[in-house]
PDB file of C-alpha atoms and ligand atoms in Angstrom:
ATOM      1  CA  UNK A   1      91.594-141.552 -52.595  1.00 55.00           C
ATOM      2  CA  UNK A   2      91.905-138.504 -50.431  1.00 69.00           C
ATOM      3  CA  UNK A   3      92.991-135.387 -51.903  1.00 87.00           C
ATOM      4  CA  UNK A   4      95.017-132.686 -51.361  1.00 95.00           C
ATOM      5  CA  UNK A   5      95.326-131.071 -47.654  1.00 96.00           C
ATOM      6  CA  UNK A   6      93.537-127.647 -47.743  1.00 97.00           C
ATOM      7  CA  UNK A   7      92.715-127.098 -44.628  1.00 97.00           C
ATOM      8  CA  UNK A   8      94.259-128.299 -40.953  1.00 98.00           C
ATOM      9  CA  UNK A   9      93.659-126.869 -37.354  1.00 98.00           C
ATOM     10  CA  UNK A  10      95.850-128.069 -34.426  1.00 98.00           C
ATOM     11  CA  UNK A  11      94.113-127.630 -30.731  1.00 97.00           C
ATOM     12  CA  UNK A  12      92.541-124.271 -32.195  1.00 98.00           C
ATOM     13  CA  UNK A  13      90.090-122.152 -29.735  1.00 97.00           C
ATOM     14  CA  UNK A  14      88.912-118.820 -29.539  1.00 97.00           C
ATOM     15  CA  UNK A  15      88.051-117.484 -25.886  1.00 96.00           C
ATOM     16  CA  UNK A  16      85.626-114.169 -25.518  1.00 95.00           C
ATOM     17  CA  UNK A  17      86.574-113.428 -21.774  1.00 90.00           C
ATOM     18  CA  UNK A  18      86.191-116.267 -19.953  1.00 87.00           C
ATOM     19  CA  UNK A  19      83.662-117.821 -22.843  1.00 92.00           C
ATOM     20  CA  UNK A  20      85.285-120.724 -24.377  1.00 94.00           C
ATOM     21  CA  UNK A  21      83.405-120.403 -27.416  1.00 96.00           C
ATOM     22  CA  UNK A  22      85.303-122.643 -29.612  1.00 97.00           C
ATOM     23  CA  UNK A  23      88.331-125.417 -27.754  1.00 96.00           C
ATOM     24  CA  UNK A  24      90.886-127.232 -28.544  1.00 97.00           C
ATOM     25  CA  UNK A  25      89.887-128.283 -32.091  1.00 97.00           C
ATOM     26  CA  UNK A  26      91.809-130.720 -34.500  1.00 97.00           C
ATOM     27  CA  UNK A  27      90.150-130.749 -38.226  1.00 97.00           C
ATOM     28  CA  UNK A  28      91.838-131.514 -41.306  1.00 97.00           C
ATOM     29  CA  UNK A  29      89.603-131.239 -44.938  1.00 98.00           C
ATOM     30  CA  UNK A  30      91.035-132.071 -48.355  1.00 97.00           C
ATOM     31  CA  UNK A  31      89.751-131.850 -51.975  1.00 97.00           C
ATOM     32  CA  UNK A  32      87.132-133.351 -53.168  1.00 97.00           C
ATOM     33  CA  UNK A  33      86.193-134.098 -49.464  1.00 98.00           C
ATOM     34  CA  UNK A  34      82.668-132.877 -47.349  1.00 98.00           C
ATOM     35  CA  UNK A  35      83.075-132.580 -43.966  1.00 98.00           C
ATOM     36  CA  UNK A  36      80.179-131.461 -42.013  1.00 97.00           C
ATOM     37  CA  UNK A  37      79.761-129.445 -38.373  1.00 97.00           C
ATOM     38  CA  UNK A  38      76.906-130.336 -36.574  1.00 95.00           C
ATOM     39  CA  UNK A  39      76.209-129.090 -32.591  1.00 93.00           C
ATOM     40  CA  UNK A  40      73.436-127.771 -30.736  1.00 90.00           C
ATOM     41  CA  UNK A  41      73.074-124.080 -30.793  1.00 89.00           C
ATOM     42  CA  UNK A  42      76.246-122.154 -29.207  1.00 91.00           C
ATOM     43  CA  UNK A  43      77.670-124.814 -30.142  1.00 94.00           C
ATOM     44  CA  UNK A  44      80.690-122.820 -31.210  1.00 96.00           C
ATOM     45  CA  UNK A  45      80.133-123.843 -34.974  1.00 96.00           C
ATOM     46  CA  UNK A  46      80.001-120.271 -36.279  1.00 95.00           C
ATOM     47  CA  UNK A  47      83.062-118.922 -34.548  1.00 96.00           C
ATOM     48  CA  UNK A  48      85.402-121.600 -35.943  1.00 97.00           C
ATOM     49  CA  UNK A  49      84.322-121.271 -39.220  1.00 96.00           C
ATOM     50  CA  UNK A  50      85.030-117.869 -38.706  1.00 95.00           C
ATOM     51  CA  UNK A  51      88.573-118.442 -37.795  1.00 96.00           C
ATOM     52  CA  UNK A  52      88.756-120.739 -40.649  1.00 96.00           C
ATOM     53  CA  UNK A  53      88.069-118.139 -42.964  1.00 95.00           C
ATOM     54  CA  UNK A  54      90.030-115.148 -41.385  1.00 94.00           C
ATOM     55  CA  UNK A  55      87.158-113.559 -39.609  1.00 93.00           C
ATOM     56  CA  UNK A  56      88.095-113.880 -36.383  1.00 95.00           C
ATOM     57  CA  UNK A  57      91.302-114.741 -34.891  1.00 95.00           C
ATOM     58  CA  UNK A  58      92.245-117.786 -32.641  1.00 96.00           C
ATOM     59  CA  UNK A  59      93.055-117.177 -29.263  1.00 96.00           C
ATOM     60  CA  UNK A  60      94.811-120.779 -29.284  1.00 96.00           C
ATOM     61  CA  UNK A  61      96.120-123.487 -30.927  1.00 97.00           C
ATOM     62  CA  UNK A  62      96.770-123.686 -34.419  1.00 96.00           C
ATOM     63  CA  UNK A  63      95.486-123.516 -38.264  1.00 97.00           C
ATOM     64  CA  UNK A  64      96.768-123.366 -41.552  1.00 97.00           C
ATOM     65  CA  UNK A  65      94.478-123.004 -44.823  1.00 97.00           C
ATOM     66  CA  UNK A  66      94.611-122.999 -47.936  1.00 96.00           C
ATOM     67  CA  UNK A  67      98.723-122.784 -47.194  1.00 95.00           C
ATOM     68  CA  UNK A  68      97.777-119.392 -45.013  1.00 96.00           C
ATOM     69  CA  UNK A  69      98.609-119.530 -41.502  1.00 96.00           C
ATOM     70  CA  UNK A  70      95.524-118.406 -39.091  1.00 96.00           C
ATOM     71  CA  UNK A  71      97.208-115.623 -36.918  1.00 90.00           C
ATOM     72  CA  UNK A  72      96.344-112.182 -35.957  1.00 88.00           C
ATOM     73  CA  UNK A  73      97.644-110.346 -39.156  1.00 91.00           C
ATOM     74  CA  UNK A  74      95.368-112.984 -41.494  1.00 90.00           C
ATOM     75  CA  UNK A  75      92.349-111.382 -43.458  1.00 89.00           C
ATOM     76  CA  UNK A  76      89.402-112.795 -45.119  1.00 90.00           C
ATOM     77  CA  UNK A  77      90.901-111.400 -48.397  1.00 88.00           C
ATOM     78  CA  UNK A  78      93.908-113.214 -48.051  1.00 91.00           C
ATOM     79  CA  UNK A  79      91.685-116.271 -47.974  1.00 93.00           C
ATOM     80  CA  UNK A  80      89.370-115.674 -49.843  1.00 90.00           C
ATOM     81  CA  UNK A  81      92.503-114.975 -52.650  1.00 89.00           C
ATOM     82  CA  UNK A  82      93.845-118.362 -51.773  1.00 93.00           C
ATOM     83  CA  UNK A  83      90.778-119.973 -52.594  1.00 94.00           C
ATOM     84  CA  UNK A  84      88.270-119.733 -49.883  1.00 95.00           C
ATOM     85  CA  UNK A  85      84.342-118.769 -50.191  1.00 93.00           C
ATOM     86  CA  UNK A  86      81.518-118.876 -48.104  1.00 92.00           C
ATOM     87  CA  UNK A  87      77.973-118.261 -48.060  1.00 90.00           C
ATOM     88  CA  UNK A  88      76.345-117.224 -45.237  1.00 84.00           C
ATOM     89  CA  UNK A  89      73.694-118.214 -42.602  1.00 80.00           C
ATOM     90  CA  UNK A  90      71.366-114.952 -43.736  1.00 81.00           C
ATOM     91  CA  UNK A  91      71.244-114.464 -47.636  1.00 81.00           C
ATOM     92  CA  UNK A  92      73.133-111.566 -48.652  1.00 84.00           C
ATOM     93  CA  UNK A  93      71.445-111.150 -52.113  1.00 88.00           C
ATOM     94  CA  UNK A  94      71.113-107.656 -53.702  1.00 87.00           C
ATOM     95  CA  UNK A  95      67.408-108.407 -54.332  1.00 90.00           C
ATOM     96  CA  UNK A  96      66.835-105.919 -57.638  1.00 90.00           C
ATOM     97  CA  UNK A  97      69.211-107.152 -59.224  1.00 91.00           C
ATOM     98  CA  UNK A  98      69.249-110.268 -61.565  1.00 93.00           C
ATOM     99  CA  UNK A  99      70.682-113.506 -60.805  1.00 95.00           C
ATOM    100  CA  UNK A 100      73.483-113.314 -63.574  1.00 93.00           C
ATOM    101  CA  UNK A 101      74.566-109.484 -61.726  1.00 90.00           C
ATOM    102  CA  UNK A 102      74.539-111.074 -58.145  1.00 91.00           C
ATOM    103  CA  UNK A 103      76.525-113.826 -59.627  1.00 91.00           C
ATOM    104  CA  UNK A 104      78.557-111.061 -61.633  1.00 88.00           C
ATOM    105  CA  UNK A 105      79.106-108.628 -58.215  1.00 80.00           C
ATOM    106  CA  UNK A 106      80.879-111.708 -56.581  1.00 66.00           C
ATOM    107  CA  UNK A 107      83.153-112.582 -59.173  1.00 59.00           C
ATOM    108  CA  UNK A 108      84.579-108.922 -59.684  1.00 52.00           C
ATOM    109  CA  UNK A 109      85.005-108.617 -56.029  1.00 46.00           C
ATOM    110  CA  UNK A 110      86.814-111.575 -55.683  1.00 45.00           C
ATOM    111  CA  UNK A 111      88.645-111.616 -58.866  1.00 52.00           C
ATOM    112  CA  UNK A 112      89.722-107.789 -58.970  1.00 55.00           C
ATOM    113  CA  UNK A 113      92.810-108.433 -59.959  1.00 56.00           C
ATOM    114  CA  UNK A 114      92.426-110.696 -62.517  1.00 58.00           C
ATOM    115  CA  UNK A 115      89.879-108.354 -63.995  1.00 57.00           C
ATOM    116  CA  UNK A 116      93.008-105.357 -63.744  1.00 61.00           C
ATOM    117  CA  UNK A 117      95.045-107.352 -65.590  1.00 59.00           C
ATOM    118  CA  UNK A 118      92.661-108.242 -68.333  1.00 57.00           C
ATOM    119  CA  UNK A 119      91.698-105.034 -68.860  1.00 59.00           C
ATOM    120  CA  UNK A 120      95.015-103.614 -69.598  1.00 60.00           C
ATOM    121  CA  UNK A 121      96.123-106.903 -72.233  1.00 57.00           C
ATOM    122  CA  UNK A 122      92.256-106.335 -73.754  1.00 54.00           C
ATOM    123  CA  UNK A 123      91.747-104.128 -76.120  1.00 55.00           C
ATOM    124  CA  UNK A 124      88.056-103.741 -75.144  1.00 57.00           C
ATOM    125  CA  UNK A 125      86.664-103.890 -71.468  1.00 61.00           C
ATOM    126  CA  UNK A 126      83.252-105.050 -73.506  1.00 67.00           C
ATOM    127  CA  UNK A 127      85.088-108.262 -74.174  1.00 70.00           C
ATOM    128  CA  UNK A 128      85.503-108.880 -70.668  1.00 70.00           C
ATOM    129  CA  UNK A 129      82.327-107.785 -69.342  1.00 74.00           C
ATOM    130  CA  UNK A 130      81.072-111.031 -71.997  1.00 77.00           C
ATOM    131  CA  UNK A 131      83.388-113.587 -70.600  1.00 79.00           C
ATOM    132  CA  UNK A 132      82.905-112.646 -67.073  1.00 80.00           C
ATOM    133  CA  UNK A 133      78.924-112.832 -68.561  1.00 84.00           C
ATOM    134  CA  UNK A 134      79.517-116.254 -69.940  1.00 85.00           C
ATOM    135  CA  UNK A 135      81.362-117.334 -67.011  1.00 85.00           C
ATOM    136  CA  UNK A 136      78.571-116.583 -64.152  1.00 90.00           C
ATOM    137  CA  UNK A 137      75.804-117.549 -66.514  1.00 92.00           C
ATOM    138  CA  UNK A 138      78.251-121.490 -66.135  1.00 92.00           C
ATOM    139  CA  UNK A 139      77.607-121.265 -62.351  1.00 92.00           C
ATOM    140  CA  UNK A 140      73.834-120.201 -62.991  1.00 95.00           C
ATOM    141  CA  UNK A 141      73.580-123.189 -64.902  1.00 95.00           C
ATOM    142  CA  UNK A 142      75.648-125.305 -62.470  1.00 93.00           C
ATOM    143  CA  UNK A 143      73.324-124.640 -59.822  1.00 94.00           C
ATOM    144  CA  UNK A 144      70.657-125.357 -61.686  1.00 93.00           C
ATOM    145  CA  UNK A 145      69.479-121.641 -62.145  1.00 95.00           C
ATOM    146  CA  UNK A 146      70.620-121.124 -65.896  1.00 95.00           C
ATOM    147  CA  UNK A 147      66.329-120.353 -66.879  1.00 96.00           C
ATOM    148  CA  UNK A 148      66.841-117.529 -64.256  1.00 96.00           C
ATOM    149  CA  UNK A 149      69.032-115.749 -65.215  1.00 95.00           C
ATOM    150  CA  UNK A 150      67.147-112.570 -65.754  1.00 95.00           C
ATOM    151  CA  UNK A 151      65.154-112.764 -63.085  1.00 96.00           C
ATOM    152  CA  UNK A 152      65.264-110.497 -60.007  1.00 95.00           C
ATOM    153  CA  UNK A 153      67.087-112.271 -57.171  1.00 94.00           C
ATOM    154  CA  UNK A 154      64.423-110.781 -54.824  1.00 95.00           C
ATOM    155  CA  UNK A 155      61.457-112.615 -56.961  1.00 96.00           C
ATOM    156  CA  UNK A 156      63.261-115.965 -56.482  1.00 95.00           C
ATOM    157  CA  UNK A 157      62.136-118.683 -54.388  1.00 91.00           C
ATOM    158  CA  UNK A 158      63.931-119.427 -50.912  1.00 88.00           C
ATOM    159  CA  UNK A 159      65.609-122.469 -52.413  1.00 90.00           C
ATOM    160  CA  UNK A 160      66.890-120.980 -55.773  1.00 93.00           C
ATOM    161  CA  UNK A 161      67.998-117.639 -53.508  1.00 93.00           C
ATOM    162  CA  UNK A 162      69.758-119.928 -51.379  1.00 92.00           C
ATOM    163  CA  UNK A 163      71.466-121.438 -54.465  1.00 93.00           C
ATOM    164  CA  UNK A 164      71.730-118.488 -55.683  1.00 95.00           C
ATOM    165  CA  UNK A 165      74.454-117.577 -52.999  1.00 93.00           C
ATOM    166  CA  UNK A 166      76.208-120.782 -54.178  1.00 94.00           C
ATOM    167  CA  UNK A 167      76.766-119.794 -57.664  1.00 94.00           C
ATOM    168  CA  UNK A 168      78.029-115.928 -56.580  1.00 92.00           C
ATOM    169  CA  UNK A 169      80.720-118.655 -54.343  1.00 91.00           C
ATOM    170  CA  UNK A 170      81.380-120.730 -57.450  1.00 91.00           C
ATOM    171  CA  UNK A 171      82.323-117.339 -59.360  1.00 87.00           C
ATOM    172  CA  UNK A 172      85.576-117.307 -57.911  1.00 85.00           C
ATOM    173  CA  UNK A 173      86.448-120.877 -58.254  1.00 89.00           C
ATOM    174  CA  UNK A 174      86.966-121.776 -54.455  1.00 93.00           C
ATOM    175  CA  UNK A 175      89.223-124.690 -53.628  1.00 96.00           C
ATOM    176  CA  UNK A 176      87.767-124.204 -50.483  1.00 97.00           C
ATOM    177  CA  UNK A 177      83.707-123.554 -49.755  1.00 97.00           C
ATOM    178  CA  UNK A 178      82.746-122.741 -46.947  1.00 97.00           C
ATOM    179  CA  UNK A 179      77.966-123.142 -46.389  1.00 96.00           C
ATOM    180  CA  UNK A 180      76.626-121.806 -43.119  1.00 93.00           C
ATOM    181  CA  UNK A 181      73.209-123.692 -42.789  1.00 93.00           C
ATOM    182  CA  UNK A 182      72.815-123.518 -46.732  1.00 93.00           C
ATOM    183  CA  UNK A 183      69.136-125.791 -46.128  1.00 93.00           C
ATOM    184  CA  UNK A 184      67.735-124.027 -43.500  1.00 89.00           C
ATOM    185  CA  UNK A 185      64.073-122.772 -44.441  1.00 85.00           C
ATOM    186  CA  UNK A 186      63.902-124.736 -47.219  1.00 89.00           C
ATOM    187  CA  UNK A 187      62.045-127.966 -47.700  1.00 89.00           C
ATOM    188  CA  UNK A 188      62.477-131.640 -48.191  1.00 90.00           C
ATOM    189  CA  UNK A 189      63.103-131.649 -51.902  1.00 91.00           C
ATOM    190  CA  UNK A 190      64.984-128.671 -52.209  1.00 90.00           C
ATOM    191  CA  UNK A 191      67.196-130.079 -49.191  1.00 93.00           C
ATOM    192  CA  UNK A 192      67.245-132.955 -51.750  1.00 94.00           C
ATOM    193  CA  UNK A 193      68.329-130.439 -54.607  1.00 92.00           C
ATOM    194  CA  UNK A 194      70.959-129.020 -52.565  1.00 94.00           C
ATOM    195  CA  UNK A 195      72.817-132.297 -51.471  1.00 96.00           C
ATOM    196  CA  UNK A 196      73.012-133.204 -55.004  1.00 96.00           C
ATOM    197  CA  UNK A 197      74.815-130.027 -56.148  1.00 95.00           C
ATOM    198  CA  UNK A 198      77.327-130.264 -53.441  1.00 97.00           C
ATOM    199  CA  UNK A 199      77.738-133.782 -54.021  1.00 97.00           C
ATOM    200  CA  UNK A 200      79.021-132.842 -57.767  1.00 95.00           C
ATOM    201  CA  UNK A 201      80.857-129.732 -56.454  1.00 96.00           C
ATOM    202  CA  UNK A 202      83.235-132.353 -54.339  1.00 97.00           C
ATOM    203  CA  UNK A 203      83.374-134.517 -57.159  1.00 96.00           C
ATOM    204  CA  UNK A 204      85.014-131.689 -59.056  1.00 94.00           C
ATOM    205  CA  UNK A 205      87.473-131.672 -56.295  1.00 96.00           C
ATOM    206  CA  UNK A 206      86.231-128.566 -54.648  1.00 97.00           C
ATOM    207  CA  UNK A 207      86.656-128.848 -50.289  1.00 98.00           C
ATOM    208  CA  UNK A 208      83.094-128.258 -48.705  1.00 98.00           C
ATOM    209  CA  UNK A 209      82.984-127.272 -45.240  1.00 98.00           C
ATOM    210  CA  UNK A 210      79.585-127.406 -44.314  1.00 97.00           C
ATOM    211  CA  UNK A 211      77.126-126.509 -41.056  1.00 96.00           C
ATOM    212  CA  UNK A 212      73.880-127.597 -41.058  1.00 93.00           C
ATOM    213  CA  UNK A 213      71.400-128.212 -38.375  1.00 90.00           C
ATOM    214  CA  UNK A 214      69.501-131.022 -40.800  1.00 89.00           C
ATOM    215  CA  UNK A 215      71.131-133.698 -39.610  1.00 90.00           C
ATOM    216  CA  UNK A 216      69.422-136.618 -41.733  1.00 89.00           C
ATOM    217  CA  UNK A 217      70.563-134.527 -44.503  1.00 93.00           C
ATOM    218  CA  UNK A 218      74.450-134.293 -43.127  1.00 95.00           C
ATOM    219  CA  UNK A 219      74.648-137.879 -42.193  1.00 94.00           C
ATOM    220  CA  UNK A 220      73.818-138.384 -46.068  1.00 95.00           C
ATOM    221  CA  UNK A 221      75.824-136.194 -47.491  1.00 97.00           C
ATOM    222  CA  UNK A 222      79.334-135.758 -45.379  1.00 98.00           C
ATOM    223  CA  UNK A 223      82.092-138.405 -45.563  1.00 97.00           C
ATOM    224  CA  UNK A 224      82.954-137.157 -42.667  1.00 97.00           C
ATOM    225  CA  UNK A 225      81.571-135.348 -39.036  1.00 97.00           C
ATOM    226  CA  UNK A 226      82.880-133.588 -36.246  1.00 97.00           C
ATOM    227  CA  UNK A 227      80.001-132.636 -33.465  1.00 96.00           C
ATOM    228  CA  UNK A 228      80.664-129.780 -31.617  1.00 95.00           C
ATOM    229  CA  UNK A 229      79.149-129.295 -28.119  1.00 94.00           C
ATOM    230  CA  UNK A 230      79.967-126.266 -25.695  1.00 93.00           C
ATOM    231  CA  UNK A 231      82.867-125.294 -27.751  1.00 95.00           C
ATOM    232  CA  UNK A 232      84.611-128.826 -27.831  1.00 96.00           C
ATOM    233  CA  UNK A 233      84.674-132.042 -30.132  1.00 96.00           C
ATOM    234  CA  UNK A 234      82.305-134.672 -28.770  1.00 94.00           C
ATOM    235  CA  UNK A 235      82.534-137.088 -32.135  1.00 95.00           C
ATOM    236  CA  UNK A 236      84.146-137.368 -35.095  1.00 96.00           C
ATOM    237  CA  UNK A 237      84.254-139.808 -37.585  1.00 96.00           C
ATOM    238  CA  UNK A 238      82.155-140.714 -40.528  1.00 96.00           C
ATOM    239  CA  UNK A 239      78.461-140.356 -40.624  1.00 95.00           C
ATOM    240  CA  UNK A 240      77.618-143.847 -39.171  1.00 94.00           C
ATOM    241  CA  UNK A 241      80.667-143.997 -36.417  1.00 95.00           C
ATOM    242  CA  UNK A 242      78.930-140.062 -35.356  1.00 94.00           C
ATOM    243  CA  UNK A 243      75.480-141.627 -35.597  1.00 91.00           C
ATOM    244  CA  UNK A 244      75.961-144.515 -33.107  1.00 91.00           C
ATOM    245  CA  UNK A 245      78.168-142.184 -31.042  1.00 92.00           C
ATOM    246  CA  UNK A 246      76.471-142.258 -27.162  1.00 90.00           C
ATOM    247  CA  UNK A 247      77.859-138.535 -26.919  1.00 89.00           C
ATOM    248  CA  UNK A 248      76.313-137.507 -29.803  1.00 88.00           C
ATOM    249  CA  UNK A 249      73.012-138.722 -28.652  1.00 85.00           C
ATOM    250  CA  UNK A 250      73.240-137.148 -25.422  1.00 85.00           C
ATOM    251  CA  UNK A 251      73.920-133.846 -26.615  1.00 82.00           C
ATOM    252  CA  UNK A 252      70.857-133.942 -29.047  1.00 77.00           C
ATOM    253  CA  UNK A 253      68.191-135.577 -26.837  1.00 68.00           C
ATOM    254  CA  UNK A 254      69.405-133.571 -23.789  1.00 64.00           C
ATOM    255  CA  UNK A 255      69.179-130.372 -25.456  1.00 50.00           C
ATOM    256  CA  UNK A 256      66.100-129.010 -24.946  1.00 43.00           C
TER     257      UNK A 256
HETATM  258  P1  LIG B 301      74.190-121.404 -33.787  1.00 88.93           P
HETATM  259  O1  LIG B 301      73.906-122.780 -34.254  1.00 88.93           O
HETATM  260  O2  LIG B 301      73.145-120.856 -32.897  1.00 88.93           O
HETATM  261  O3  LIG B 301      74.574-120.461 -34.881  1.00 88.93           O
HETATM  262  P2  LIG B 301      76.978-121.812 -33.102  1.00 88.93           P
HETATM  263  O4  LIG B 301      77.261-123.254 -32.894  1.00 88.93           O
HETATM  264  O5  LIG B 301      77.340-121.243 -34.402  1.00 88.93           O
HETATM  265  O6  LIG B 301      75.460-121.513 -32.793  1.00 88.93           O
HETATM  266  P3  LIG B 301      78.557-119.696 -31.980  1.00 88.93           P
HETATM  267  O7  LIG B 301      77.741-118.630 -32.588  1.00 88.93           O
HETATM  268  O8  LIG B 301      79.885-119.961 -32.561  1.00 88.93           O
HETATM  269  O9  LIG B 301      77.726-121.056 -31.934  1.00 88.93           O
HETATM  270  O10 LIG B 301      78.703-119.368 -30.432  1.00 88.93           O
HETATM  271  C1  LIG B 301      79.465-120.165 -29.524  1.00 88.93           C
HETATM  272  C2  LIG B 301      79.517-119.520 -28.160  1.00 88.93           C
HETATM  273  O11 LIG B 301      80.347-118.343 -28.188  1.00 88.93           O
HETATM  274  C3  LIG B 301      78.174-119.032 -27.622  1.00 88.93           C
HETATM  275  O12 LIG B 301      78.154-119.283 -26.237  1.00 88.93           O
HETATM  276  C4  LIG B 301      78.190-117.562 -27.916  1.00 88.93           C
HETATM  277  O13 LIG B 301      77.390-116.860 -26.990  1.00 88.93           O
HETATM  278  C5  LIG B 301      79.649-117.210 -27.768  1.00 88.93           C
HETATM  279  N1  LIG B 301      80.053-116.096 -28.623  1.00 88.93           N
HETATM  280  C6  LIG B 301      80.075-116.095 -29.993  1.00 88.93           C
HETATM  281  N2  LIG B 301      80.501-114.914 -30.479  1.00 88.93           N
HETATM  282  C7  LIG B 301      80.741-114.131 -29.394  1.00 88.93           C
HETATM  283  C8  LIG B 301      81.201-112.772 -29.212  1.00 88.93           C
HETATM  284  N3  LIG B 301      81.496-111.996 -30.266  1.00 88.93           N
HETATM  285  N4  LIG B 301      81.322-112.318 -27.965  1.00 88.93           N
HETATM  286  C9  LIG B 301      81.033-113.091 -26.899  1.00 88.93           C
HETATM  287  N5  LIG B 301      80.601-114.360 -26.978  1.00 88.93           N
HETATM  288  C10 LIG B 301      80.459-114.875 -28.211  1.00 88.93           C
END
């Protein structure tokens, strides 16, 4: 059964000059749903995830997410207070400090106001700093990382870093998440690792939007797959419909 809507773009494009980097792009995405974007490179991938998440705006066409219309006046905070988070295609880690405080730093950005509020009805800020403690240490665990907790997020491998970024996501409790190439560098097992966890993420009902360039691994792991090429949908459709797709074919062998 398909969830609820969170996300749905009508025609949407963004145009630097006379670049069409991203055009005329219809995607919808619902809970509990992964929906991958695959595309050579320039592809456009990048920029519309960037207009999905308030980044940068559309220069046409359409979106709403999360209930927020996609317009000039929309920022990533608005989003990302709606329910969005993302990780990103270079891992933004602070690297001396321990898992649980990266995992700690994205909560309280995300959740400042929640965190005002509590600290005025508490009667001791200590009692939140444990919660929010106990709270991150759940996504450490969640993502498999709960035996590093301590450890320096510089000192981690490449995999558990890149998991690592997940978890500092999962503080604020997306409806919405949003991984930028979450497998590249990392190998065949940990690939493995990382389609499992966002398997169980959608089966909690969160909506993962997801670009990867390991396409084996997307056409295991997406129920569904839009292929961008030059800015514009070439296929879309579930994994096997995208895999048989002539277009899609072209646009990978041709590339060079
Ligand atoms: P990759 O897989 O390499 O990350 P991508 O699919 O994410 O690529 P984009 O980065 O979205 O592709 O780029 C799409 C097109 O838009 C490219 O031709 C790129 O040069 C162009 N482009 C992206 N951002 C800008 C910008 N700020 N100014 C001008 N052109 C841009």
């Amino acid at each position: 059964a398909r969830g609820t809507e969170v996300m749905a773009l009508r025609a949407l494009g963004k145009s630097y000059g006379g670049v069409r980097a991203v055009h005329d792009v219809d995607l919808t995405l619902a809970t509990g749903e992964i929906l991958g974007l695959i595309g050579p490179n320039g592809a456009g991938k990048t920029t519309l995830v960037n207009m999905v998440t308030g980044v940068t705006v559309p220069t046409g066409g359409s979106g709403t997410v999360l209930g927020i219309e996609l317009a000039a006046k929309t920022r990533a905070h608005q989003l990302a207070r709606a329910g969005i988070a993302r990780t990103f295609q270079q891992i933004k880690l602070f690297n001396r400090l321990s898992a649980l405080d990266n995992v700690l730093v994205g909560g309280y950005r995300i959740s400042r106001n929640t965190m005002l509020r509590r600290l005025v009805f508490l009667p001791s800020a200590r009692r939140f700093e444990r919660e929010a403690a106990a709270v991150a240490s759940a996504q450490l665990i969640r993502v498999g990382l709960g035996d590093k907790a301590t450890t320096a997020a510089g000192d981690l491998s490449y995999g558990d870093q890149r998991r690592l970024e997940i978890a500092r996501a999962l503080a604020s409790h997306p409806t919405l998440l949003v991984l930028d190439e979450p497998a590249a560098g990392m190998n065949h097992v940990e690939a493995e690792r990382l389609s499992e966890l966002i398997r169980s993420l959608a089966a909690d009902g969160v909506a993962v939007l997801i670009i990867e360039h390991n396409v084996r691994m997307m056409l295991a792991l997406c129920d569904r797959i839009t292929v961008l090429n030059f800015g514009e949908v070439i296929a879309a459709g579930t994994p096997d419909e995208v895999a048989r797709d002539p277009r899609v074919l072209e646009a990978y062998l041709g590339a060079e």
